[in-house]
Coordinates of C-alpha atoms (C1' of nucleotides) in Angstrom, one line a residue:
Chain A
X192 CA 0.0 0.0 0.0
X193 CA 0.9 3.6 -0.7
X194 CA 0.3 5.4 2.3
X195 CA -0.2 8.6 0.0
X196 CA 0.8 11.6 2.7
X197 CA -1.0 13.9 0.5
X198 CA -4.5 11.9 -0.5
X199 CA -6.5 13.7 -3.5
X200 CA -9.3 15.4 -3.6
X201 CA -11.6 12.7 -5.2
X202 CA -11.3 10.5 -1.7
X203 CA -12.0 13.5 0.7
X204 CA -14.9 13.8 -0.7
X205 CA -16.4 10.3 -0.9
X206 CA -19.5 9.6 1.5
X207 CA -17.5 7.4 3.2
X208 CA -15.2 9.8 5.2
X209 CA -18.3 12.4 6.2
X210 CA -17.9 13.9 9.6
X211 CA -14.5 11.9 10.4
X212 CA -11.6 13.3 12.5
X213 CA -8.1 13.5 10.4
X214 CA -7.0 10.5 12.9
X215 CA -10.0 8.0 12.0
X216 CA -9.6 9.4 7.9
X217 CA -5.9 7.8 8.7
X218 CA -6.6 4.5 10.0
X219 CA -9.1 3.9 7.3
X220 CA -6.3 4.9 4.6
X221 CA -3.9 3.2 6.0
X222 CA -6.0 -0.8 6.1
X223 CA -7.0 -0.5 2.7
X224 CA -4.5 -2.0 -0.4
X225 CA -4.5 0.5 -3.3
X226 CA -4.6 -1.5 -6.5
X227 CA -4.6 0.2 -10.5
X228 CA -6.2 -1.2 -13.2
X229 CA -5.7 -0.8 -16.5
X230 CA -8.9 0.1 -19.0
X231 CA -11.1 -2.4 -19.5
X232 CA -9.7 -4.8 -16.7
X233 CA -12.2 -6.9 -14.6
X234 CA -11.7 -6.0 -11.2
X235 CA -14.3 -8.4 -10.2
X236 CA -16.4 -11.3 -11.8
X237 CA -20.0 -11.7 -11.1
X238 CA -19.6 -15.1 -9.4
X239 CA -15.9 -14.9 -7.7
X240 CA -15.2 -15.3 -4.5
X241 CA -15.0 -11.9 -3.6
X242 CA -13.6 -10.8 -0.3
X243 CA -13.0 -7.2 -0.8
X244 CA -15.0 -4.0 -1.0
X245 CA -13.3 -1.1 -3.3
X246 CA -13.4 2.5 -3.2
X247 CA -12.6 3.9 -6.6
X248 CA -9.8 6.7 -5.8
X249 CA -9.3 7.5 -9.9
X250 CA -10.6 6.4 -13.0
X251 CA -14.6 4.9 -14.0
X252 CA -16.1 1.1 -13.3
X253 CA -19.3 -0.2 -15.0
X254 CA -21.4 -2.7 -12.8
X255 CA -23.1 -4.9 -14.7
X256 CA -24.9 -8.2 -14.3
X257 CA -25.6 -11.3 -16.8
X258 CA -28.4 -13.6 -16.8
X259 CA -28.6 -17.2 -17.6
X260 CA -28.5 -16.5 -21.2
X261 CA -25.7 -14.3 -21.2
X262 CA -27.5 -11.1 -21.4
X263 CA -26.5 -8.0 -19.5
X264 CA -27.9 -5.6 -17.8
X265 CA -25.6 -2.2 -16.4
X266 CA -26.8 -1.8 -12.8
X267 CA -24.3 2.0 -12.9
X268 CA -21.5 3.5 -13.8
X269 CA -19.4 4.9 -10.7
X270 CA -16.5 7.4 -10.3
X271 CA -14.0 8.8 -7.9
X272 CA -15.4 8.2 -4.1
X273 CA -17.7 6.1 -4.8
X274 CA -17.6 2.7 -2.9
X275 CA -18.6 -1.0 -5.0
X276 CA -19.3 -4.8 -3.7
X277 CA -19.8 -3.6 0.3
X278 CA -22.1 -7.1 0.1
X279 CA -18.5 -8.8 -0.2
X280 CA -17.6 -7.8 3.3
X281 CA -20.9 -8.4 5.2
X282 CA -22.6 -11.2 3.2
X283 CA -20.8 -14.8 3.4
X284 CA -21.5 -15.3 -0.7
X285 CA -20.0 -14.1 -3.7
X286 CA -21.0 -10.6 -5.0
X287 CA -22.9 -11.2 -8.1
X288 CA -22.0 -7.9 -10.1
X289 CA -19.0 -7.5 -12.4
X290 CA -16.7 -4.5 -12.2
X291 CA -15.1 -3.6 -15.6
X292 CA -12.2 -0.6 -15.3
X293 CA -13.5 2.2 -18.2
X294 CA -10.1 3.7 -17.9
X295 CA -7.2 3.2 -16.0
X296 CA -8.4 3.2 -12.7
X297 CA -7.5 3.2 -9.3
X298 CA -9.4 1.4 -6.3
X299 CA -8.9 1.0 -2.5
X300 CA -9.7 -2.3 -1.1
X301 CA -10.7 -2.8 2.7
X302 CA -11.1 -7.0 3.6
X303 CA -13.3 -8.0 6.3
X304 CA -11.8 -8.2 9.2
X305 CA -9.7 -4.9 8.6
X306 CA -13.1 -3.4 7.8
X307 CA -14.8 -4.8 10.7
X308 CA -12.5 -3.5 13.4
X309 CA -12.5 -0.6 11.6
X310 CA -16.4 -0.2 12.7
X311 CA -16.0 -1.5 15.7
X312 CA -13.4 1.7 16.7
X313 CA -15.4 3.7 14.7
X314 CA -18.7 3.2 14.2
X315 CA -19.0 6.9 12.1
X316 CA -17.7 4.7 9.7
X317 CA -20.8 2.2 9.6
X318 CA -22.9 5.2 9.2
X319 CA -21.6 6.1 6.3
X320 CA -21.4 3.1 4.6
X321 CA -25.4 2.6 5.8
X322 CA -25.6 5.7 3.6
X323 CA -23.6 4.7 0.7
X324 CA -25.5 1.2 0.3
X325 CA -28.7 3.3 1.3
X326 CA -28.8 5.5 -1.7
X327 CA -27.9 2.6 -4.1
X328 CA -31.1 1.2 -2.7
X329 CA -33.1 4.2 -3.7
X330 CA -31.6 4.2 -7.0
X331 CA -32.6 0.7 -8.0
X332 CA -35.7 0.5 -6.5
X333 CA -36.9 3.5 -8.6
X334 CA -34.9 2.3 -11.9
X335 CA -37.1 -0.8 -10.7
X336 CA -40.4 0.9 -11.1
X337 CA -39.6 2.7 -14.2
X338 CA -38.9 0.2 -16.2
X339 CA -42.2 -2.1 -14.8
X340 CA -44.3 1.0 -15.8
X341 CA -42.4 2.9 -18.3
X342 CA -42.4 3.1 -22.3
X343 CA -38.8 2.3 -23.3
X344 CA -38.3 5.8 -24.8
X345 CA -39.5 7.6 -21.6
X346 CA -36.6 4.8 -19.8
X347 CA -34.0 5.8 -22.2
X348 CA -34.7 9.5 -21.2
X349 CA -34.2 8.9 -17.7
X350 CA -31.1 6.9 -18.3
X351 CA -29.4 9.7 -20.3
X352 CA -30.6 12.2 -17.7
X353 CA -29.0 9.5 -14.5
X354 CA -26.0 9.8 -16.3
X355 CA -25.4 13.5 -17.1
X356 CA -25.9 14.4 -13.5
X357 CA -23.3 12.0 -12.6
X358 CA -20.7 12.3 -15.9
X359 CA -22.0 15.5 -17.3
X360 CA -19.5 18.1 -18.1
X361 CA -20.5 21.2 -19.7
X362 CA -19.3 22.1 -23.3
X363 CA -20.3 24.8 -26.1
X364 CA -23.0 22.8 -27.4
X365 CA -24.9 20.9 -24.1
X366 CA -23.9 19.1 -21.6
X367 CA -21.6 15.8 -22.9
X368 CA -21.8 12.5 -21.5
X369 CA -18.2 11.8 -20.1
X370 CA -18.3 8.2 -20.5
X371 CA -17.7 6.6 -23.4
X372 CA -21.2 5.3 -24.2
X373 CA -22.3 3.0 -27.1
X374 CA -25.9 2.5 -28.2
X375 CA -25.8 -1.1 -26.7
X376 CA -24.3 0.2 -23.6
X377 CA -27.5 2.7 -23.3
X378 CA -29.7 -0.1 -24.4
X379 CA -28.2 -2.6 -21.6
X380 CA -28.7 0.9 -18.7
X381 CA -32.3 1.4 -19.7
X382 CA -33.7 -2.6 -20.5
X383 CA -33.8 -2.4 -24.4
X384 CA -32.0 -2.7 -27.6
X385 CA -29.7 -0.9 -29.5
X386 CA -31.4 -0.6 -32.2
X387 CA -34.2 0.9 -30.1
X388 CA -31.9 3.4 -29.0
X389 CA -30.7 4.5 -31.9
X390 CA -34.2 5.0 -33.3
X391 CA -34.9 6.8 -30.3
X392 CA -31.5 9.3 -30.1
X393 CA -32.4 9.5 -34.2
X394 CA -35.5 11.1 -33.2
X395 CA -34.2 13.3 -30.4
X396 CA -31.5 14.6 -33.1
X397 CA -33.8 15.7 -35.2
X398 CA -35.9 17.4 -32.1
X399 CA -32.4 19.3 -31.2
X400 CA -32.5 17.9 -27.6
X401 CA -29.2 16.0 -28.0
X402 CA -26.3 15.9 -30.4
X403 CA -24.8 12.4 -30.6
X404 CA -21.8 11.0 -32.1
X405 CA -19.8 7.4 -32.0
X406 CA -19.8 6.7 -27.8
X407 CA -21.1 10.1 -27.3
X408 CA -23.9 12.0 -26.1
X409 CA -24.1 15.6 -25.6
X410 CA -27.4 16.8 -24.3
X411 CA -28.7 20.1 -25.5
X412 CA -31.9 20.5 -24.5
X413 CA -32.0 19.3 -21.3
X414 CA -35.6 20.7 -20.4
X415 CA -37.3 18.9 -22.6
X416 CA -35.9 15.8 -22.0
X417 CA -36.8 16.0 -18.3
X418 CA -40.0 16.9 -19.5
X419 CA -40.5 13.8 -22.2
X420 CA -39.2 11.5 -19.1
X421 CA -41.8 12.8 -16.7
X422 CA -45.0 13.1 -19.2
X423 CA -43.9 10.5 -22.1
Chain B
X241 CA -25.9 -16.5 21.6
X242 CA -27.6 -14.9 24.4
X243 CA -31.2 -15.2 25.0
X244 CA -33.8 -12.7 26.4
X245 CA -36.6 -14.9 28.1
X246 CA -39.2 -12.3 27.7
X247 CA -38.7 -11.4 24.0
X248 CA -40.8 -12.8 21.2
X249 CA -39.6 -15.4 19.0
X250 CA -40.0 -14.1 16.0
X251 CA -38.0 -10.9 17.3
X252 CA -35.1 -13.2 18.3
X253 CA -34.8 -14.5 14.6
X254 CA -34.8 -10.9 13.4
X255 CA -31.2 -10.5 11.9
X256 CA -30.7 -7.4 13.6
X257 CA -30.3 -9.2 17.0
X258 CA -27.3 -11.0 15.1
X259 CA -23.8 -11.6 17.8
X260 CA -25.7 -9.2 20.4
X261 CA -25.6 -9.4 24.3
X262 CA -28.5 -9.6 26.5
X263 CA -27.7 -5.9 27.5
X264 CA -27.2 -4.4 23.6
X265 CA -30.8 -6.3 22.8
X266 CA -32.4 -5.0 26.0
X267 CA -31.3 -1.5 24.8
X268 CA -32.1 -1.9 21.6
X269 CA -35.6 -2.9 22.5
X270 CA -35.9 -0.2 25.3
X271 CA -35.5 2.4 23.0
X272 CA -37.9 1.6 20.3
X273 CA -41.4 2.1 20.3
X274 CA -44.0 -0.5 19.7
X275 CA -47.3 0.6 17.4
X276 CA -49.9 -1.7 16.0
X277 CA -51.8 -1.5 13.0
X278 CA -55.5 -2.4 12.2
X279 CA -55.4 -4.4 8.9
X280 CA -55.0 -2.1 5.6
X281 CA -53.2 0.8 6.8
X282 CA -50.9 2.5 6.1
X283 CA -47.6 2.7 8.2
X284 CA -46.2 5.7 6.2
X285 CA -46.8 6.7 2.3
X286 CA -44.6 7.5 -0.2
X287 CA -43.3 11.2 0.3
X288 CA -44.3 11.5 3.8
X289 CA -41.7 13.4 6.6
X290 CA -41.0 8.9 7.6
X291 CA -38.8 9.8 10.7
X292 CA -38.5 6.4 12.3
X293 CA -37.5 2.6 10.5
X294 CA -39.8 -0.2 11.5
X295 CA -39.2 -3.7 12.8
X296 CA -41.8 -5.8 12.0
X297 CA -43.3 -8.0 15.3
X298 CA -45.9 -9.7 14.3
X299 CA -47.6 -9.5 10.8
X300 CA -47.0 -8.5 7.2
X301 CA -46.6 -5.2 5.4
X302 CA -46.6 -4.7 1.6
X303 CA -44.0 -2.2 0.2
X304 CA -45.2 -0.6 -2.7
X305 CA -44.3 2.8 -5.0
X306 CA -46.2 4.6 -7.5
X307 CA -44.8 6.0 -10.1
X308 CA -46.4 9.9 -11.5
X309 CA -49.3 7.9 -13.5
X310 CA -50.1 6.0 -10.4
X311 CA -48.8 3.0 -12.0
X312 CA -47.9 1.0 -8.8
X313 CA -45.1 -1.5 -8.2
X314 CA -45.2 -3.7 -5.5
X315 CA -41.1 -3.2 -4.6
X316 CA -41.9 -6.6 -2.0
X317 CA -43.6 -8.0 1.3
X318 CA -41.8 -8.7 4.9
X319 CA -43.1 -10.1 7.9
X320 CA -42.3 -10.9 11.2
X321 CA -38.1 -10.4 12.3
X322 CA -38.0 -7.9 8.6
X323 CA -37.3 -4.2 8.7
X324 CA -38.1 -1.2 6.5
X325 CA -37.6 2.2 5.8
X326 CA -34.0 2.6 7.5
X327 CA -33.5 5.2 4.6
X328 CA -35.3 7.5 7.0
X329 CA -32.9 7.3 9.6
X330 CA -29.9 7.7 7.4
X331 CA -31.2 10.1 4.7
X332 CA -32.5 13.9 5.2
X333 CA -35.0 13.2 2.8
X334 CA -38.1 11.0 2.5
X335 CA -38.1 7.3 1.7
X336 CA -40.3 7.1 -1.8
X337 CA -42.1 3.4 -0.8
X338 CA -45.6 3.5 1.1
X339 CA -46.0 0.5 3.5
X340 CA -49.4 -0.9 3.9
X341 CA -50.3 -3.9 6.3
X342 CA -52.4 -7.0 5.5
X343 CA -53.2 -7.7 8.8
X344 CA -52.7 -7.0 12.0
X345 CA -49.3 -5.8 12.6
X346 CA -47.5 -4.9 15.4
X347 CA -44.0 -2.7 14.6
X348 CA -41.3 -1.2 17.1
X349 CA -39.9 1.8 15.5
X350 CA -36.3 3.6 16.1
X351 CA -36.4 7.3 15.2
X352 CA -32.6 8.9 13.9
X353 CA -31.1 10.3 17.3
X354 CA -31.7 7.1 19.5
X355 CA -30.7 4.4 16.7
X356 CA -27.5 6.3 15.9
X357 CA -26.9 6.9 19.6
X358 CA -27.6 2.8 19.7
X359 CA -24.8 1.9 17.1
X360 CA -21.5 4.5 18.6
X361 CA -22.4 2.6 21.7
X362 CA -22.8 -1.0 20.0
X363 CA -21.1 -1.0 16.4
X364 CA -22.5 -4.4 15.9
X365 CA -25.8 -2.9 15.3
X366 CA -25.0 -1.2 12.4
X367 CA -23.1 -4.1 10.9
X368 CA -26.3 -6.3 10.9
X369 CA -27.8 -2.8 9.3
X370 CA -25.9 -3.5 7.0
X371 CA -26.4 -6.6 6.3
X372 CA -30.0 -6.5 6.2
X373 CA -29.9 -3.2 3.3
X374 CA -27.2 -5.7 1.9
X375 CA -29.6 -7.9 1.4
X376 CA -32.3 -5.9 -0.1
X377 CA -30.1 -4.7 -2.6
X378 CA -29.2 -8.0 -3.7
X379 CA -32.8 -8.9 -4.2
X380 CA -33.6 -5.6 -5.8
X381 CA -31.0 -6.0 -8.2
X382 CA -31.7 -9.3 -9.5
X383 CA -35.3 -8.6 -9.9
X384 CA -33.9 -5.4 -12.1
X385 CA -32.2 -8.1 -14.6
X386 CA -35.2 -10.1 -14.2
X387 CA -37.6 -7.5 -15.6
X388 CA -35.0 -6.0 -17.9
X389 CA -34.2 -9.8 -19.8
X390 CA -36.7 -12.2 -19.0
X391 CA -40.7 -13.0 -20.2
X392 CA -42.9 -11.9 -18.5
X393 CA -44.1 -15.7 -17.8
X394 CA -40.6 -15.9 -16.7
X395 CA -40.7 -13.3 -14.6
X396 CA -44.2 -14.4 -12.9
X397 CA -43.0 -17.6 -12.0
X398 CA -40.3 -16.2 -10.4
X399 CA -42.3 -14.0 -8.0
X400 CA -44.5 -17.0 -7.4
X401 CA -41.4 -19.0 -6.1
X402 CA -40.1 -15.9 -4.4
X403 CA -43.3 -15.4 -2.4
X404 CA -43.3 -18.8 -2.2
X405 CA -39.7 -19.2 0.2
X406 CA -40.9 -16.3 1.9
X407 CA -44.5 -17.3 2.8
X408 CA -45.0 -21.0 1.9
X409 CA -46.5 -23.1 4.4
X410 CA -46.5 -26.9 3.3
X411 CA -50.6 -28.3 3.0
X412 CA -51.8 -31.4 1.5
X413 CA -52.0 -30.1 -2.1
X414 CA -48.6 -28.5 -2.2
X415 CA -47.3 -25.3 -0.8
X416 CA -49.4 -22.2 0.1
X417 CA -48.4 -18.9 -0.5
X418 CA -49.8 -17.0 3.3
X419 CA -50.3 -13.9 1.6
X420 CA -53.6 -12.6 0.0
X421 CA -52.9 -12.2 -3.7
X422 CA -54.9 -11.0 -5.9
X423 CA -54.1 -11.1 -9.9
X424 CA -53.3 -7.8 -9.7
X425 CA -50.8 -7.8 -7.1
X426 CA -48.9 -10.7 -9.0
X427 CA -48.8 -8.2 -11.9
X428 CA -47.4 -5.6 -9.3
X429 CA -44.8 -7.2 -8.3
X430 CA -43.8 -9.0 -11.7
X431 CA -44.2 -5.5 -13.8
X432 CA -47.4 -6.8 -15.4
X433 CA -50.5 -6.7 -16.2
X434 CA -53.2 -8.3 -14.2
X435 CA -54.4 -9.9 -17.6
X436 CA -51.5 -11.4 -18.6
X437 CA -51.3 -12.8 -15.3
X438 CA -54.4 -14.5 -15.8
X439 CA -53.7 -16.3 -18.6
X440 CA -50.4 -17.4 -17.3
X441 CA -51.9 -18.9 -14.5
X442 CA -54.3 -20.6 -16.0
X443 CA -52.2 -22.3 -18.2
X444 CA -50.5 -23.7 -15.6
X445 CA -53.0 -24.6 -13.7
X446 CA -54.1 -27.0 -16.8
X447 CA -50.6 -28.1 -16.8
X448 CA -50.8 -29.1 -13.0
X449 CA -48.0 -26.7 -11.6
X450 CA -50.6 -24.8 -9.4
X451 CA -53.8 -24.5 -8.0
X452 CA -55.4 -21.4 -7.6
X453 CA -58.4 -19.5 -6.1
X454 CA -59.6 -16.7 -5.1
X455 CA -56.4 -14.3 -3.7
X456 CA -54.7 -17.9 -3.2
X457 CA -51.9 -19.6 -4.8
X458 CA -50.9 -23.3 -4.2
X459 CA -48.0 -24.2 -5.5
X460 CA -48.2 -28.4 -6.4
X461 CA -45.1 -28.3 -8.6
X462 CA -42.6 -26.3 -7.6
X463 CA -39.4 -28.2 -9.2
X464 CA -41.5 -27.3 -12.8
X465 CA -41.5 -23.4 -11.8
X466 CA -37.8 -23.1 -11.3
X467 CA -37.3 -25.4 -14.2
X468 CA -39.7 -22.6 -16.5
X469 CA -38.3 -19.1 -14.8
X470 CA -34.9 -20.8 -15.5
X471 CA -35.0 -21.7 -19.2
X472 CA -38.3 -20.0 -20.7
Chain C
dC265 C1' -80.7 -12.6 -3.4
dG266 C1' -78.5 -8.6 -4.9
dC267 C1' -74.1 -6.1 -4.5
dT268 C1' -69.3 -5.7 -5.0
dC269 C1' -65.0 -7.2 -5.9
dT270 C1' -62.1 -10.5 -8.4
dA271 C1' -61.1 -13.5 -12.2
dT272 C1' -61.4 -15.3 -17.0
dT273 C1' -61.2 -15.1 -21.9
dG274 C1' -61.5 -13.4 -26.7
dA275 C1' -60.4 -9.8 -30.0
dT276 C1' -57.6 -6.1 -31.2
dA277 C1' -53.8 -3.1 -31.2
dA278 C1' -49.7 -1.1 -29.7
dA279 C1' -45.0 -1.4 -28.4
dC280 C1' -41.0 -3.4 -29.1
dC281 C1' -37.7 -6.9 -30.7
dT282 C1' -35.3 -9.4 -34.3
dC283 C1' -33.1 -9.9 -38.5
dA284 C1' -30.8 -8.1 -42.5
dA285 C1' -28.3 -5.0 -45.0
dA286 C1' -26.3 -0.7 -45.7
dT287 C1' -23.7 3.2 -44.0
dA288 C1' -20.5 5.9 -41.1
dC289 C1' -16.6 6.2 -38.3
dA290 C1' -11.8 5.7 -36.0
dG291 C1' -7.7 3.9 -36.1
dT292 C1' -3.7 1.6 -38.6
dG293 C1' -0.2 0.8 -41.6
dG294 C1' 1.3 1.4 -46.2
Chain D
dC54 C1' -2.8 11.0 -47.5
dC55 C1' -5.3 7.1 -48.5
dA56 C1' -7.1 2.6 -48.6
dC57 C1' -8.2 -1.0 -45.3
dT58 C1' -10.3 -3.2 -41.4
dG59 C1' -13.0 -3.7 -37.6
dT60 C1' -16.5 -1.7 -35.0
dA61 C1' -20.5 1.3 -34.3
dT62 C1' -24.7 3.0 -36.1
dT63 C1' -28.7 3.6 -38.9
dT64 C1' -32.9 2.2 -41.0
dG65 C1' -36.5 -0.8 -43.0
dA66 C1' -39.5 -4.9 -43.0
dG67 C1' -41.7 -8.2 -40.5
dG68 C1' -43.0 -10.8 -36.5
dT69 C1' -43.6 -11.6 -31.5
dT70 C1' -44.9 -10.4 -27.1
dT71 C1' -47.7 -8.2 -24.3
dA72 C1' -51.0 -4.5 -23.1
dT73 C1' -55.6 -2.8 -23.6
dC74 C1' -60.5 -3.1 -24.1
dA75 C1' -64.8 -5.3 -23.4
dA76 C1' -67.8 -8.5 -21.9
dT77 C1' -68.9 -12.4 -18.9
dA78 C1' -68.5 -15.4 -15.1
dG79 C1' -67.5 -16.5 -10.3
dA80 C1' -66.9 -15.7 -5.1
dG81 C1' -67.9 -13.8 -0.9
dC82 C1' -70.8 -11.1 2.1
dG83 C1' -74.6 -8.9 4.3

DNA sequence: CGCTCTATTGATAAACCTCAAATACAGTGG
DNA sequence: CCACTGTATTTGAGGTTTATCAATAGAGCG
């Protein structure tokens, strides 16, 4: 491990460190293993034995999950502070999510027992977590109810949307999409196909509400796209 | 572990008692309140101020969320030893699910100052907090592949098997599903229609898988279910 | 027995997927 | 700079799944 002296900004700011002393910030540096991967590594396979949660210090993952007959679904995309496979410490049974590096990226990794003894000194550090694996709940459960009572197009608005609040970065023309995002990719976020989607971003072209190119999305019209998500 | 000779059973299984002393589960209970509910009300609806998370005593609550259409999703059931809405505790916001009991249902609820005050004096608390969200995530997420790659027929047989391990109780014909269920809440929680759901059961129902009535599901071949949600 | 709520079933239509084929694009090496 | 290659994307035609609508039948309850 690196005990970086001088830790970046992307980890001060993660959930997990809310409302702890410099000393307690310390200790929790100091258990976890920093580990980089290179893009497009697996850090994780739906299925290992995974032992280890990760906090991604650098760099993008995509969670995904595959059904029986090999089809996937993208359950998010996280970035810098956010925290992935917390099941793996408290649950005796593999994590069934994989974790696919977008770019190089780097990760912290706590174990059980280091994370455990962590709590136990400092249970701040529970609480945060509790938030952490709280909001993911949120989000799924309402992805869940969107897509049980949602047209597809009104799904692939809201997906777009999900995504520009947490990878949009403003440009001349909208607000891009700083992930690189195939159609199948959107297709696999929102419960479709990619031929659907490209129908669909076709459409929205032609409206002006988004500019799109090869992996890339650049929303112009934000408004209305809120407003097609909400009233269909 | 350590038993509490005055404390219901079905509060001892609950996995938030999990590696606690006599004294941390007498605290824990001292500070909760208990509330019971007539049949068909509602503990808290989606958007209210929720302040407290509920531990379910005795009975059964459905967990539901409607989306802007009032399209509603039925996001799942829990009974006895089950908890819900510890969002509220952790989270300055509300917690978008409404809770509804089935029957009579007693509850013991924790408000924010007096569970967090509970886990900085016994961490372990909020590890099996975490293990219980843990848990609901897991669920949550599989159901998202479920909806977003599987048949819908697929998908009902799946929440009939899922209900099933969580309410079955074995009778002569096969296994019972203790819930009252109409049509229509087997389309609410499969992200269907109450139609389709029909039909489907029907069908099997000639085919000998199940017996149904009125808001009441036997299950006589439950080896033939997994077999169909698993291959289609 | 009449009332209300639930369930069944057929006909129809809408939404969406699948397949096929063509086109656009980015990177590579000549 | 350009042709080449592999991928990504677009678009049309056709079919499947599933929702919707409408009408009827059944179950429980006072």
């Amino acid at each position: 491990m690196d005990t970086n002296p001088h830790q970046s900004d992307s980890l001060h700011q993660s959930e997990i460190f809310i409302g702890l002393t410099r000393e307690q910030n310390a200790a929790l540096l100091k258990e976890g293993r920093s580990i980089t991967f290179q893009p497009k590594s697996i850090l994780f396979h739906q299925g290992d034995p995974a032992k280890h949660c990760y906090l991604v210090n650098q760099g993008r993952l995509k969670l995904t999950k595959l059904n029986e007959q090999g089809r996937e679904v993208i359950i998010g995309y996280i970035g810098a502070g956010e925290l992935t496979a917390v099941t793996a410490l408290f649950k005796n049974r593999n994590y069934l999510v994989t974790a696919e590096s977008l770019e190089e990226t780097e990760v912290i990794g706590w174990d059980k027992p280091k994370m455990i003894h962590l709590i136990h000194q400092y249970p701040d550090i529970a609480i945060n977590l509790l938030g952490i694996v709280l909001e993911r709940i949120d989000d799924m459960q309402h992805r869940y109810l969107e897509v049980c009572t949602e047209y597809v197009d009104q799904r692939i608005a809201r997906s777009l949307l999900r995504l520009m609040r947490r990878a949009g970065s403003k440009t001349r023309d909208g607000i891009l999409i700083d992930i690189a995002l195939s159609r199948q990719n959107i297709a696999d976020y929102s419960g479709t196909t990619l031929y659907t989607v490209s129908r669909t971003l076709s459409a929205w072209e032609k409206n002006g509400w988004i500019k799109s190119g090869r992996e890339q999305i650049v929303i112009t019209n934000p408004h209305a796209l809120v407003q097609f998500a909400e009233t269909g």
